[in-house]
PDB file of C-alpha atoms in Angstrom:
ATOM      1  CA  GLU I  14      18.437   6.374   8.951  1.00  0.00           C
ATOM      2  CA  ALA I  15      17.239   8.247   5.923  1.00  0.00           C
ATOM      3  CA  GLN I  16      16.251  11.812   6.731  1.00  0.00           C
ATOM      4  CA  PRO I  17      15.163  14.576   4.336  1.00  0.00           C
ATOM      5  CA  THR I  18      17.762  17.222   3.667  1.00  0.00           C
ATOM      6  CA  ARG I  19      17.042  20.312   5.728  1.00  0.00           C
ATOM      7  CA  GLN I  20      17.222  23.548   3.797  1.00  0.00           C
ATOM      8  CA  GLY I  21      18.330  26.829   5.364  1.00  0.00           C
ATOM      9  CA  ARG I  22      15.540  29.040   6.649  1.00  0.00           C
ATOM     10  CA  VAL I  23      14.991  32.217   4.662  1.00  0.00           C
ATOM     11  CA  GLN I  24      14.679  35.297   6.889  1.00  0.00           C
ATOM     12  CA  SER I  25      12.748  38.384   5.947  1.00  0.00           C
ATOM     13  CA  GLU I  26      14.102  41.887   6.580  1.00  0.00           C
ATOM     14  CA  GLU I  27      11.860  42.112   9.652  1.00  0.00           C
ATOM     15  CA  GLN I  28      13.275  38.879  11.066  1.00  0.00           C
ATOM     16  CA  LYS I  29      16.983  39.205  10.402  1.00  0.00           C
ATOM     17  CA  ASP I  30      17.800  40.921  13.716  1.00  0.00           C
ATOM     18  CA  LEU I  31      15.853  38.439  15.816  1.00  0.00           C
ATOM     19  CA  GLN I  32      18.014  36.016  17.768  1.00  0.00           C
ATOM     20  CA  PRO I  33      16.984  33.092  19.940  1.00  0.00           C
ATOM     21  CA  SER I  34      16.960  33.719  23.674  1.00  0.00           C
ATOM     22  CA  ALA I  35      20.203  32.804  25.416  1.00  0.00           C
ATOM     23  CA  GLY I  36      18.085  31.299  28.192  1.00  0.00           C
ATOM     24  CA  VAL I  37      19.046  31.212  31.858  1.00  0.00           C
ATOM     25  CA  ASN I  38      22.316  29.579  32.813  1.00  0.00           C
ATOM     26  CA  VAL I  39      21.808  26.525  35.024  1.00  0.00           C
ATOM     27  CA  TYR I  40      24.004  28.054  37.754  1.00  0.00           C
ATOM     28  CA  GLN I  41      21.939  31.239  37.688  1.00  0.00           C
ATOM     29  CA  ARG I  42      18.804  29.121  38.059  1.00  0.00           C
ATOM     30  CA  MET I  43      20.024  27.285  41.167  1.00  0.00           C
ATOM     31  CA  GLY I  44      18.410  28.789  44.254  1.00  0.00           C
ATOM     32  CA  ALA I  45      16.235  31.163  42.244  1.00  0.00           C
ATOM     33  CA  GLU I  46      12.556  31.280  43.110  1.00  0.00           C
ATOM     34  CA  LEU I  47      10.574  29.565  40.393  1.00  0.00           C
ATOM     35  CA  PRO I  48       7.172  30.787  39.220  1.00  0.00           C
ATOM     36  CA  ALA I  49       4.178  29.075  40.766  1.00  0.00           C
ATOM     37  CA  LEU I  50       2.779  26.059  38.939  1.00  0.00           C
ATOM     38  CA  PRO I  51      -0.613  26.525  37.311  1.00  0.00           C
ATOM     39  CA  PRO I  52      -3.443  25.052  39.400  1.00  0.00           C
ATOM     40  CA  GLU I  53      -4.252  21.447  38.524  1.00  0.00           C
ATOM     41  CA  LYS I  54      -7.695  20.771  37.148  1.00  0.00           C
ATOM     42  CA  GLU I  55      -9.856  18.727  39.452  1.00  0.00           C
ATOM     43  CA  PHE I  56     -10.272  15.155  38.158  1.00  0.00           C
ATOM     44  CA  LYS I  57     -13.972  14.365  38.113  1.00  0.00           C
ATOM     45  CA  GLY I  58     -13.838  11.030  36.297  1.00  0.00           C
ATOM     46  CA  ARG I  59     -13.955   7.609  37.890  1.00  0.00           C
ATOM     47  CA  VAL I  60     -10.615   6.155  38.958  1.00  0.00           C
ATOM     48  CA  ASP I  61     -10.218   2.724  37.337  1.00  0.00           C
ATOM     49  CA  GLU I  62      -8.748   0.789  40.229  1.00  0.00           C
ATOM     50  CA  ALA I  63      -8.808  -2.504  38.331  1.00  0.00           C
ATOM     51  CA  TYR I  64      -6.754  -1.144  35.442  1.00  0.00           C
ATOM     52  CA  GLY I  65      -4.390   0.563  37.877  1.00  0.00           C
ATOM     53  CA  HIS I  66      -3.688  -2.779  39.558  1.00  0.00           C
ATOM     54  CA  PHE I  67      -3.269  -4.372  36.108  1.00  0.00           C
ATOM     55  CA  GLN I  68      -0.688  -1.789  35.022  1.00  0.00           C
ATOM     56  CA  ARG I  69       1.302  -2.372  38.209  1.00  0.00           C
ATOM     57  CA  GLY I  70       1.308  -6.131  37.644  1.00  0.00           C
ATOM     58  CA  GLU I  71      -1.042  -6.775  40.577  1.00  0.00           C
ATOM     59  CA  TYR I  72      -3.135  -9.207  38.575  1.00  0.00           C
ATOM     60  CA  VAL I  73      -5.039 -10.921  41.398  1.00  0.00           C
ATOM     61  CA  GLN I  74      -6.216  -7.565  42.747  1.00  0.00           C
ATOM     62  CA  ALA I  75      -6.998  -6.355  39.225  1.00  0.00           C
ATOM     63  CA  LEU I  76      -9.132  -9.402  38.497  1.00  0.00           C
ATOM     64  CA  ASP I  77     -10.966  -9.065  41.804  1.00  0.00           C
ATOM     65  CA  LYS I  78     -11.836  -5.425  41.097  1.00  0.00           C
ATOM     66  CA  ALA I  79     -12.699  -5.989  37.427  1.00  0.00           C
ATOM     67  CA  LEU I  80     -14.820  -9.118  37.865  1.00  0.00           C
ATOM     68  CA  ASN I  81     -17.420  -7.400  40.036  1.00  0.00           C
ATOM     69  CA  ARG I  82     -17.819  -4.622  37.493  1.00  0.00           C
ATOM     70  CA  ALA I  83     -17.795  -7.074  34.587  1.00  0.00           C
ATOM     71  CA  GLN I  84     -20.663  -9.038  36.108  1.00  0.00           C
ATOM     72  CA  ASN I  85     -22.608  -5.773  36.341  1.00  0.00           C
ATOM     73  CA  GLY I  86     -22.210  -5.099  32.609  1.00  0.00           C
ATOM     74  CA  ASP I  87     -19.194  -2.753  32.536  1.00  0.00           C
ATOM     75  CA  ALA I  88     -17.751  -3.304  29.036  1.00  0.00           C
ATOM     76  CA  ALA I  89     -14.265  -1.984  29.861  1.00  0.00           C
ATOM     77  CA  ALA I  90     -14.045  -4.289  32.882  1.00  0.00           C
ATOM     78  CA  GLN I  91     -15.315  -7.210  30.805  1.00  0.00           C
ATOM     79  CA  THR I  92     -12.532  -6.566  28.299  1.00  0.00           C
ATOM     80  CA  LEU I  93      -9.932  -6.483  31.073  1.00  0.00           C
ATOM     81  CA  VAL I  94     -11.226  -9.765  32.530  1.00  0.00           C
ATOM     82  CA  ALA I  95     -11.143 -11.352  29.070  1.00  0.00           C
ATOM     83  CA  GLU I  96      -7.596 -10.139  28.462  1.00  0.00           C
ATOM     84  CA  MET I  97      -6.359 -11.514  31.779  1.00  0.00           C
ATOM     85  CA  MET I  98      -8.096 -14.864  31.291  1.00  0.00           C
ATOM     86  CA  SER I  99      -6.789 -15.234  27.731  1.00  0.00           C
ATOM     87  CA  ARG I 100      -3.225 -14.654  28.958  1.00  0.00           C
ATOM     88  CA  GLY I 101      -3.434 -16.434  32.308  1.00  0.00           C
ATOM     89  CA  LEU I 102      -2.757 -13.330  34.408  1.00  0.00           C
ATOM     90  CA  GLY I 103      -3.986 -13.627  37.986  1.00  0.00           C
ATOM     91  CA  ILE I 104      -5.962 -16.723  37.076  1.00  0.00           C
ATOM     92  CA  ALA I 105      -5.466 -19.988  35.184  1.00  0.00           C
ATOM     93  CA  ARG I 106      -5.536 -19.448  31.439  1.00  0.00           C
ATOM     94  CA  ASP I 107      -9.056 -20.046  30.118  1.00  0.00           C
ATOM     95  CA  GLU I 108      -9.532 -18.951  26.522  1.00  0.00           C
ATOM     96  CA  LYS I 109     -13.095 -20.273  26.270  1.00  0.00           C
ATOM     97  CA  THR I 110     -14.292 -18.168  29.211  1.00  0.00           C
ATOM     98  CA  ALA I 111     -12.211 -15.263  27.888  1.00  0.00           C
ATOM     99  CA  ALA I 112     -14.133 -15.548  24.609  1.00  0.00           C
ATOM    100  CA  PHE I 113     -17.390 -15.252  26.577  1.00  0.00           C
ATOM    101  CA  TRP I 114     -16.229 -12.028  28.245  1.00  0.00           C
ATOM    102  CA  TYR I 115     -14.916 -10.621  24.958  1.00  0.00           C
ATOM    103  CA  GLN I 116     -18.359 -11.288  23.493  1.00  0.00           C
ATOM    104  CA  GLN I 117     -20.107  -9.511  26.365  1.00  0.00           C
ATOM    105  CA  ALA I 118     -17.783  -6.510  26.072  1.00  0.00           C
ATOM    106  CA  ALA I 119     -18.095  -6.438  22.276  1.00  0.00           C
ATOM    107  CA  GLN I 120     -21.865  -6.387  22.542  1.00  0.00           C
ATOM    108  CA  GLY I 121     -21.434  -3.524  25.005  1.00  0.00           C
ATOM    109  CA  GLY I 122     -19.493  -1.552  22.375  1.00  0.00           C
ATOM    110  CA  ASP I 123     -15.912  -1.750  23.684  1.00  0.00           C
ATOM    111  CA  PRO I 124     -13.631  -1.192  20.618  1.00  0.00           C
ATOM    112  CA  VAL I 125     -10.834  -3.514  21.790  1.00  0.00           C
ATOM    113  CA  ALA I 126     -13.308  -6.269  22.604  1.00  0.00           C
ATOM    114  CA  MET I 127     -15.069  -5.878  19.259  1.00  0.00           C
ATOM    115  CA  PHE I 128     -11.728  -6.344  17.500  1.00  0.00           C
ATOM    116  CA  LYS I 129     -10.711  -9.336  19.634  1.00  0.00           C
ATOM    117  CA  PHE I 130     -14.118 -11.011  19.356  1.00  0.00           C
ATOM    118  CA  ALA I 131     -14.088 -10.509  15.579  1.00  0.00           C
ATOM    119  CA  LEU I 132     -10.843 -12.499  15.465  1.00  0.00           C
ATOM    120  CA  ILE I 133     -12.369 -15.188  17.705  1.00  0.00           C
ATOM    121  CA  LEU I 134     -15.382 -15.446  15.376  1.00  0.00           C
ATOM    122  CA  MET I 135     -13.088 -15.743  12.357  1.00  0.00           C
ATOM    123  CA  GLU I 136     -11.078 -18.527  13.963  1.00  0.00           C
ATOM    124  CA  GLY I 137     -14.109 -20.470  15.181  1.00  0.00           C
ATOM    125  CA  LYS I 138     -12.203 -22.311  17.903  1.00  0.00           C
ATOM    126  CA  PHE I 139     -14.061 -21.201  21.030  1.00  0.00           C
ATOM    127  CA  VAL I 140     -17.280 -20.021  19.381  1.00  0.00           C
ATOM    128  CA  THR I 141     -19.087 -21.029  16.203  1.00  0.00           C
ATOM    129  CA  ARG I 142     -17.341 -19.520  13.212  1.00  0.00           C
ATOM    130  CA  ASP I 143     -19.409 -16.677  11.779  1.00  0.00           C
ATOM    131  CA  LYS I 144     -17.812 -14.506   9.100  1.00  0.00           C
ATOM    132  CA  ALA I 145     -20.736 -12.103   8.807  1.00  0.00           C
ATOM    133  CA  LYS I 146     -20.695 -11.353  12.536  1.00  0.00           C
ATOM    134  CA  ALA I 147     -16.898 -11.163  12.530  1.00  0.00           C
ATOM    135  CA  ASP I 148     -16.935  -8.621   9.720  1.00  0.00           C
ATOM    136  CA  ASP I 149     -19.613  -6.574  11.482  1.00  0.00           C
ATOM    137  CA  PHE I 150     -17.650  -6.405  14.740  1.00  0.00           C
ATOM    138  CA  MET I 151     -14.433  -5.629  12.835  1.00  0.00           C
ATOM    139  CA  ARG I 152     -16.136  -2.772  10.985  1.00  0.00           C
ATOM    140  CA  ARG I 153     -17.637  -1.384  14.184  1.00  0.00           C
ATOM    141  CA  ALA I 154     -14.281  -1.584  15.982  1.00  0.00           C
ATOM    142  CA  ALA I 155     -12.605   0.182  13.059  1.00  0.00           C
ATOM    143  CA  GLU I 156     -15.217   2.925  13.015  1.00  0.00           C
ATOM    144  CA  ALA I 157     -14.765   3.293  16.787  1.00  0.00           C
ATOM    145  CA  GLY I 158     -11.065   4.039  16.216  1.00  0.00           C
ATOM    146  CA  ASN I 159      -9.263   0.782  17.052  1.00  0.00           C
ATOM    147  CA  ALA I 160      -6.030   0.924  15.021  1.00  0.00           C
ATOM    148  CA  SER I 161      -5.649  -2.833  14.503  1.00  0.00           C
ATOM    149  CA  ALA I 162      -9.293  -3.151  13.490  1.00  0.00           C
ATOM    150  CA  GLN I 163      -8.897  -0.290  11.023  1.00  0.00           C
ATOM    151  CA  PHE I 164      -6.080  -2.135   9.276  1.00  0.00           C
ATOM    152  CA  ASN I 165      -7.925  -5.455   9.303  1.00  0.00           C
ATOM    153  CA  TRP I 166     -11.152  -3.911   8.040  1.00  0.00           C
ATOM    154  CA  GLY I 167      -9.143  -2.361   5.227  1.00  0.00           C
ATOM    155  CA  GLN I 168      -7.794  -5.820   4.398  1.00  0.00           C
ATOM    156  CA  ILE I 169     -11.327  -7.225   4.318  1.00  0.00           C
ATOM    157  CA  LEU I 170     -12.495  -4.466   1.969  1.00  0.00           C
ATOM    158  CA  VAL I 171      -9.564  -5.125  -0.371  1.00  0.00           C
ATOM    159  CA  SER I 172     -10.187  -8.888  -0.404  1.00  0.00           C
ATOM    160  CA  GLU I 173     -13.886  -8.466  -1.161  1.00  0.00           C
ATOM    161  CA  ASN I 174     -13.490  -5.684  -3.734  1.00  0.00           C
ATOM    162  CA  PRO I 175     -10.668  -6.543  -6.174  1.00  0.00           C
ATOM    163  CA  GLY I 176      -8.647  -3.875  -7.917  1.00  0.00           C
ATOM    164  CA  ALA I 177      -8.489  -0.131  -7.438  1.00  0.00           C
ATOM    165  CA  LYS I 178     -12.051   0.048  -6.089  1.00  0.00           C
ATOM    166  CA  GLY I 179     -11.208  -2.007  -3.005  1.00  0.00           C
ATOM    167  CA  LEU I 180      -7.958  -0.142  -2.399  1.00  0.00           C
ATOM    168  CA  LEU I 181      -9.716   3.223  -2.482  1.00  0.00           C
ATOM    169  CA  MET I 182     -12.459   1.923  -0.160  1.00  0.00           C
ATOM    170  CA  ALA I 183      -9.825   0.659   2.276  1.00  0.00           C
ATOM    171  CA  LEU I 184      -7.555   3.704   2.089  1.00  0.00           C
ATOM    172  CA  PRO I 185      -9.322   5.851   4.746  1.00  0.00           C
ATOM    173  CA  PHE I 186      -9.071   2.978   7.238  1.00  0.00           C
ATOM    174  CA  TYR I 187      -5.428   2.318   6.349  1.00  0.00           C
ATOM    175  CA  GLU I 188      -4.671   6.023   6.786  1.00  0.00           C
ATOM    176  CA  LYS I 189      -6.273   6.190  10.240  1.00  0.00           C
ATOM    177  CA  SER I 190      -4.467   3.027  11.310  1.00  0.00           C
ATOM    178  CA  ALA I 191      -1.175   4.334   9.924  1.00  0.00           C
ATOM    179  CA  GLU I 192      -1.554   7.584  11.861  1.00  0.00           C
ATOM    180  CA  GLN I 193      -1.838   5.487  15.032  1.00  0.00           C
ATOM    181  CA  GLY I 194       1.458   3.735  14.280  1.00  0.00           C
ATOM    182  CA  ILE I 195       0.471   0.391  12.737  1.00  0.00           C
ATOM    183  CA  ALA I 196       3.439  -0.425  10.474  1.00  0.00           C
ATOM    184  CA  ASP I 197       1.440  -2.726   8.170  1.00  0.00           C
ATOM    185  CA  ALA I 198      -0.975   0.131   7.527  1.00  0.00           C
ATOM    186  CA  GLN I 199       1.859   2.601   6.954  1.00  0.00           C
ATOM    187  CA  TYR I 200       3.262   0.267   4.322  1.00  0.00           C
ATOM    188  CA  ALA I 201      -0.169  -0.179   2.715  1.00  0.00           C
ATOM    189  CA  VAL I 202      -0.665   3.596   2.548  1.00  0.00           C
ATOM    190  CA  SER I 203       2.721   4.055   0.881  1.00  0.00           C
ATOM    191  CA  GLN I 204       1.922   1.466  -1.782  1.00  0.00           C
ATOM    192  CA  ILE I 205      -1.554   2.819  -2.529  1.00  0.00           C
ATOM    193  CA  TYR I 206      -0.343   6.421  -2.675  1.00  0.00           C
ATOM    194  CA  TRP I 207       2.427   5.446  -5.074  1.00  0.00           C
ATOM    195  CA  SER I 208       0.611   2.989  -7.338  1.00  0.00           C
ATOM    196  CA  LEU I 209      -2.921   4.347  -7.815  1.00  0.00           C
ATOM    197  CA  LYS I 210      -3.396   7.069 -10.407  1.00  0.00           C
ATOM    198  CA  ASP I 211      -6.537   8.439  -8.708  1.00  0.00           C
ATOM    199  CA  VAL I 212      -4.598   9.441  -5.578  1.00  0.00           C
ATOM    200  CA  PRO I 213      -4.149  13.254  -5.288  1.00  0.00           C
ATOM    201  CA  ALA I 214      -0.654  14.576  -6.001  1.00  0.00           C
ATOM    202  CA  GLU I 215      -0.169  15.863  -2.444  1.00  0.00           C
ATOM    203  CA  LYS I 216      -0.766  12.359  -1.091  1.00  0.00           C
ATOM    204  CA  LYS I 217       1.391  10.712  -3.731  1.00  0.00           C
ATOM    205  CA  ALA I 218       4.236  13.013  -2.655  1.00  0.00           C
ATOM    206  CA  LYS I 219       4.040  11.489   0.846  1.00  0.00           C
ATOM    207  CA  ALA I 220       4.354   7.867  -0.298  1.00  0.00           C
ATOM    208  CA  ARG I 221       8.039   7.599   0.617  1.00  0.00           C
ATOM    209  CA  ASP I 222       7.452   9.267   3.985  1.00  0.00           C
ATOM    210  CA  TRP I 223       4.969   6.538   4.914  1.00  0.00           C
ATOM    211  CA  LEU I 224       7.289   3.847   3.593  1.00  0.00           C
ATOM    212  CA  THR I 225      10.098   5.274   5.729  1.00  0.00           C
ATOM    213  CA  ARG I 226       7.911   5.224   8.829  1.00  0.00           C
ATOM    214  CA  ALA I 227       7.016   1.581   8.238  1.00  0.00           C
ATOM    215  CA  ALA I 228      10.674   0.697   7.665  1.00  0.00           C
ATOM    216  CA  LYS I 229      11.776   2.472  10.840  1.00  0.00           C
ATOM    217  CA  ALA I 230       9.092   0.554  12.732  1.00  0.00           C
ATOM    218  CA  GLY I 231      10.853  -2.669  11.721  1.00  0.00           C
ATOM    219  CA  TYR I 232       8.571  -3.871   8.911  1.00  0.00           C
ATOM    220  CA  ASP I 233      11.002  -5.897   6.805  1.00  0.00           C
ATOM    221  CA  THR I 234       9.192  -5.632   3.463  1.00  0.00           C
ATOM    222  CA  ALA I 235       9.103  -1.853   3.903  1.00  0.00           C
ATOM    223  CA  GLN I 236      12.832  -1.845   4.636  1.00  0.00           C
ATOM    224  CA  VAL I 237      13.551  -3.695   1.392  1.00  0.00           C
ATOM    225  CA  ASP I 238      11.233  -1.473  -0.637  1.00  0.00           C
ATOM    226  CA  LEU I 239      12.662   1.686   0.913  1.00  0.00           C
ATOM    227  CA  GLY I 240      16.158   0.572  -0.025  1.00  0.00           C
ATOM    228  CA  ILE I 241      15.032  -0.022  -3.603  1.00  0.00           C
ATOM    229  CA  TRP I 242      13.179   3.313  -3.761  1.00  0.00           C
ATOM    230  CA  LEU I 243      16.233   5.184  -2.484  1.00  0.00           C
ATOM    231  CA  VAL I 244      18.578   3.479  -4.935  1.00  0.00           C
ATOM    232  CA  ASN I 245      16.261   4.164  -7.868  1.00  0.00           C
ATOM    233  CA  GLY I 246      15.036   7.600  -6.790  1.00  0.00           C
ATOM    234  CA  PHE I 247      11.374   6.583  -6.467  1.00  0.00           C
ATOM    235  CA  GLY I 248       9.194   9.021  -4.535  1.00  0.00           C
ATOM    236  CA  GLY I 249      12.048  11.444  -3.885  1.00  0.00           C
ATOM    237  CA  GLU I 250      15.742  12.109  -4.342  1.00  0.00           C
ATOM    238  CA  ARG I 251      18.072   9.249  -5.152  1.00  0.00           C
ATOM    239  CA  ASN I 252      20.308   8.273  -2.219  1.00  0.00           C
ATOM    240  CA  LEU I 253      22.587   5.336  -2.962  1.00  0.00           C
ATOM    241  CA  ASP I 254      24.282   5.232   0.438  1.00  0.00           C
ATOM    242  CA  GLU I 255      21.015   5.172   2.383  1.00  0.00           C
ATOM    243  CA  GLY I 256      19.496   2.714  -0.066  1.00  0.00           C
ATOM    244  CA  PHE I 257      22.400   0.334   0.403  1.00  0.00           C
ATOM    245  CA  ARG I 258      22.197   0.716   4.175  1.00  0.00           C
ATOM    246  CA  TRP I 259      18.527  -0.247   4.322  1.00  0.00           C
ATOM    247  CA  LEU I 260      18.987  -3.222   2.000  1.00  0.00           C
ATOM    248  CA  TYR I 261      22.123  -4.399   3.775  1.00  0.00           C
ATOM    249  CA  GLY I 262      20.373  -4.240   7.146  1.00  0.00           C
ATOM    250  CA  ALA I 263      17.448  -6.290   5.844  1.00  0.00           C
ATOM    251  CA  ALA I 264      19.861  -8.772   4.260  1.00  0.00           C
ATOM    252  CA  GLN I 265      21.703  -9.166   7.561  1.00  0.00           C
ATOM    253  CA  ARG I 266      18.379  -9.976   9.218  1.00  0.00           C
ATOM    254  CA  GLY I 267      17.821 -12.765   6.706  1.00  0.00           C
ATOM    255  CA  ASN I 268      15.538 -11.188   4.095  1.00  0.00           C
ATOM    256  CA  VAL I 269      16.183 -13.158   0.906  1.00  0.00           C
ATOM    257  CA  VAL I 270      15.096 -10.440  -1.541  1.00  0.00           C
ATOM    258  CA  ALA I 271      17.400  -7.965   0.205  1.00  0.00           C
ATOM    259  CA  GLN I 272      20.282 -10.440  -0.013  1.00  0.00           C
ATOM    260  CA  ASN I 273      19.730 -10.668  -3.761  1.00  0.00           C
ATOM    261  CA  LYS I 274      19.640  -6.867  -4.134  1.00  0.00           C
ATOM    262  CA  VAL I 275      22.768  -6.389  -2.013  1.00  0.00           C
ATOM    263  CA  ALA I 276      24.642  -8.789  -4.288  1.00  0.00           C
ATOM    264  CA  HIS I 277      23.743  -6.585  -7.258  1.00  0.00           C
ATOM    265  CA  LEU I 278      24.791  -3.418  -5.402  1.00  0.00           C
ATOM    266  CA  TYR I 279      28.218  -4.892  -4.615  1.00  0.00           C
ATOM    267  CA  ILE I 280      28.698  -5.823  -8.276  1.00  0.00           C
ATOM    268  CA  GLN I 281      27.638  -2.397  -9.558  1.00  0.00           C
ATOM    269  CA  ALA I 282      29.316  -0.458  -6.706  1.00  0.00           C
ATOM    270  CA  LEU I 283      26.103   1.404  -5.885  1.00  0.00           C
ATOM    271  CA  GLY I 284      26.226   2.858  -2.394  1.00  0.00           C
ATOM    272  CA  THR I 285      29.256   0.726  -1.557  1.00  0.00           C
ATOM    273  CA  ARG I 286      32.638  -0.296  -2.916  1.00  0.00           C
ATOM    274  CA  PRO I 287      32.797  -3.124  -5.494  1.00  0.00           C
ATOM    275  CA  ASP I 288      33.441  -6.456  -3.792  1.00  0.00           C
ATOM    276  CA  PRO I 289      33.079  -9.669  -5.819  1.00  0.00           C
ATOM    277  CA  VAL I 290      33.436 -11.938  -2.783  1.00  0.00           C
ATOM    278  CA  GLU I 291      30.725 -10.110  -0.823  1.00  0.00           C
ATOM    279  CA  ALA I 292      28.502 -10.068  -3.907  1.00  0.00           C
ATOM    280  CA  ALA I 293      28.979 -13.796  -4.358  1.00  0.00           C
ATOM    281  CA  LYS I 294      28.338 -14.462  -0.660  1.00  0.00           C
ATOM    282  CA  TRP I 295      24.975 -12.733  -0.747  1.00  0.00           C
ATOM    283  CA  TYR I 296      24.100 -14.466  -3.998  1.00  0.00           C
ATOM    284  CA  VAL I 297      24.939 -17.870  -2.512  1.00  0.00           C
ATOM    285  CA  LEU I 298      22.721 -17.135   0.498  1.00  0.00           C
ATOM    286  CA  SER I 299      19.769 -16.026  -1.629  1.00  0.00           C
ATOM    287  CA  ARG I 300      20.225 -18.975  -4.001  1.00  0.00           C
ATOM    288  CA  ARG I 301      20.226 -21.416  -1.084  1.00  0.00           C
ATOM    289  CA  ALA I 302      16.920 -19.905   0.005  1.00  0.00           C
ATOM    290  CA  GLY I 303      15.467 -20.658  -3.427  1.00  0.00           C
ATOM    291  CA  LEU I 304      15.722 -17.289  -5.170  1.00  0.00           C
ATOM    292  CA  LYS I 305      17.064 -17.843  -8.680  1.00  0.00           C
ATOM    293  CA  ASP I 306      18.798 -15.054 -10.588  1.00  0.00           C
ATOM    294  CA  PRO I 307      20.429 -15.921 -13.946  1.00  0.00           C
ATOM    295  CA  SER I 308      22.443 -12.691 -14.086  1.00  0.00           C
ATOM    296  CA  LEU I 309      23.962 -13.344 -10.654  1.00  0.00           C
ATOM    297  CA  GLU I 310      24.646 -16.942 -11.633  1.00  0.00           C
ATOM    298  CA  ASP I 311      26.568 -15.690 -14.675  1.00  0.00           C
ATOM    299  CA  PHE I 312      28.514 -13.316 -12.426  1.00  0.00           C
ATOM    300  CA  TYR I 313      29.286 -16.115  -9.966  1.00  0.00           C
ATOM    301  CA  LEU I 314      30.566 -18.427 -12.692  1.00  0.00           C
ATOM    302  CA  GLY I 315      32.783 -15.617 -13.976  1.00  0.00           C
ATOM    303  CA  ILE I 316      34.773 -15.047 -10.774  1.00  0.00           C
ATOM    304  CA  THR I 317      37.821 -17.097  -9.787  1.00  0.00           C
ATOM    305  CA  ASP I 318      37.697 -20.411  -7.938  1.00  0.00           C
ATOM    306  CA  GLU I 319      39.405 -18.750  -4.972  1.00  0.00           C
ATOM    307  CA  GLN I 320      36.761 -16.018  -4.834  1.00  0.00           C
ATOM    308  CA  GLN I 321      34.002 -18.624  -5.041  1.00  0.00           C
ATOM    309  CA  LYS I 322      35.594 -20.544  -2.175  1.00  0.00           C
ATOM    310  CA  LYS I 323      35.821 -17.435   0.014  1.00  0.00           C
ATOM    311  CA  ALA I 324      32.211 -16.544  -0.785  1.00  0.00           C
ATOM    312  CA  ILE I 325      30.959 -20.016   0.179  1.00  0.00           C
ATOM    313  CA  GLU I 326      32.961 -19.947   3.414  1.00  0.00           C
ATOM    314  CA  ALA I 327      31.512 -16.525   4.261  1.00  0.00           C
ATOM    315  CA  ALA I 328      28.005 -17.756   3.459  1.00  0.00           C
ATOM    316  CA  ASN I 329      28.524 -20.781   5.712  1.00  0.00           C
ATOM    317  CA  ARG I 330      29.532 -18.489   8.584  1.00  0.00           C
ATOM    318  CA  PHE I 331      26.547 -16.192   8.116  1.00  0.00           C
ATOM    319  CA  ARG I 332      23.971 -16.032  10.895  1.00  0.00           C
ATOM    320  CA  PRO I 333      21.015 -13.620  10.718  1.00  0.00           C
ATOM    321  CA  THR I 334      21.240 -10.812  13.260  1.00  0.00           C
TER     322      THR I 334
END
C-alpha cells in the first residue's frame, strides 16, 4: 500500500552521540524480579451487566437485565433493547417495537438511538414519516459525537445548500466523522480539501492522506481515485507503480471505471509492462458493463484477430475477487 517516503532524521551536534537503549535480553529477563505494577484506580462507575451479557453473546440474560432498566427510563438500556429487538437477538425480531424503544432512547438523548430513530423517521415504515423530526434527531446525534450521524448530517447540509456553501457547512461534521474512521467521510474530506479554493493550504495538503485512508478502509471509489491521483501526481508525488496497483486491485474487484483505467495503463505502459491482450481484456470487460471509450475501441480494432480472441477468452474467464 502507498506509504510516504521516509526521510532520514537530521541529528544535531548534541544528539549525534545518543544511541537507543540495547534493552534487556529476554534470557536476562527470565527469573528477574519485575517492578511492582502501579496501583489500579478504583472503579466507581456502574457496571453495565446488560451490556456485558450482550458482548458475551448471552442475549436472553442481556435482554432481561436491560428491559427492567429500559422500562424505568434508562436511555442506554432502551437503546440496547431496541438493538436486540431489531436484530432478533434473545427475542423474536420485532422492528415495530424496536422503533418504539429507539424513540424512547432518542428522546432521552442517547446518541446512537437518535441516529437510528432519525433513519426510522426518514423511512416512515414503522412510524409516520417526518423529515423535520428526522433532521433534528440527526443533527442532535451528530452534535453529540455519533460518527455515522456526523456523516449523514453533513450529507443533509450539502443536499439542502447547493454548491460551496453547503460543502463548507458540512465539512466540520465530515472531518469529525472521518477522524472516527467512517470511510465515506474520509473520502468526502479528501474531495472537499482538494476541490474547494477556500480551504486552507495546510488542509489541502492533507487531501491525499484522507483519500488514502478511505481507500485502505475498502471504499472502492476512493481506491479508484487514489490510483488516478498517484498516476497523475495529484496531491503529492507521482507514483506509477502504486497507482497501477490501486487501480488494478479495484478492477479485479469489478469496478468498471478502474477496469477502463487499467486498460489505458497497459497500453501506455504506466506502472506496468505493455500488454495489448491484457489491455483489450479490461476494455472488453468495461465495455460489456456499458462504459464506452472511443480511444480504447480504436486500440481494440487495431490489434490482431488472435489478440482479440485471447482478450475475449480472458474476459470470459474473469470473476471478480
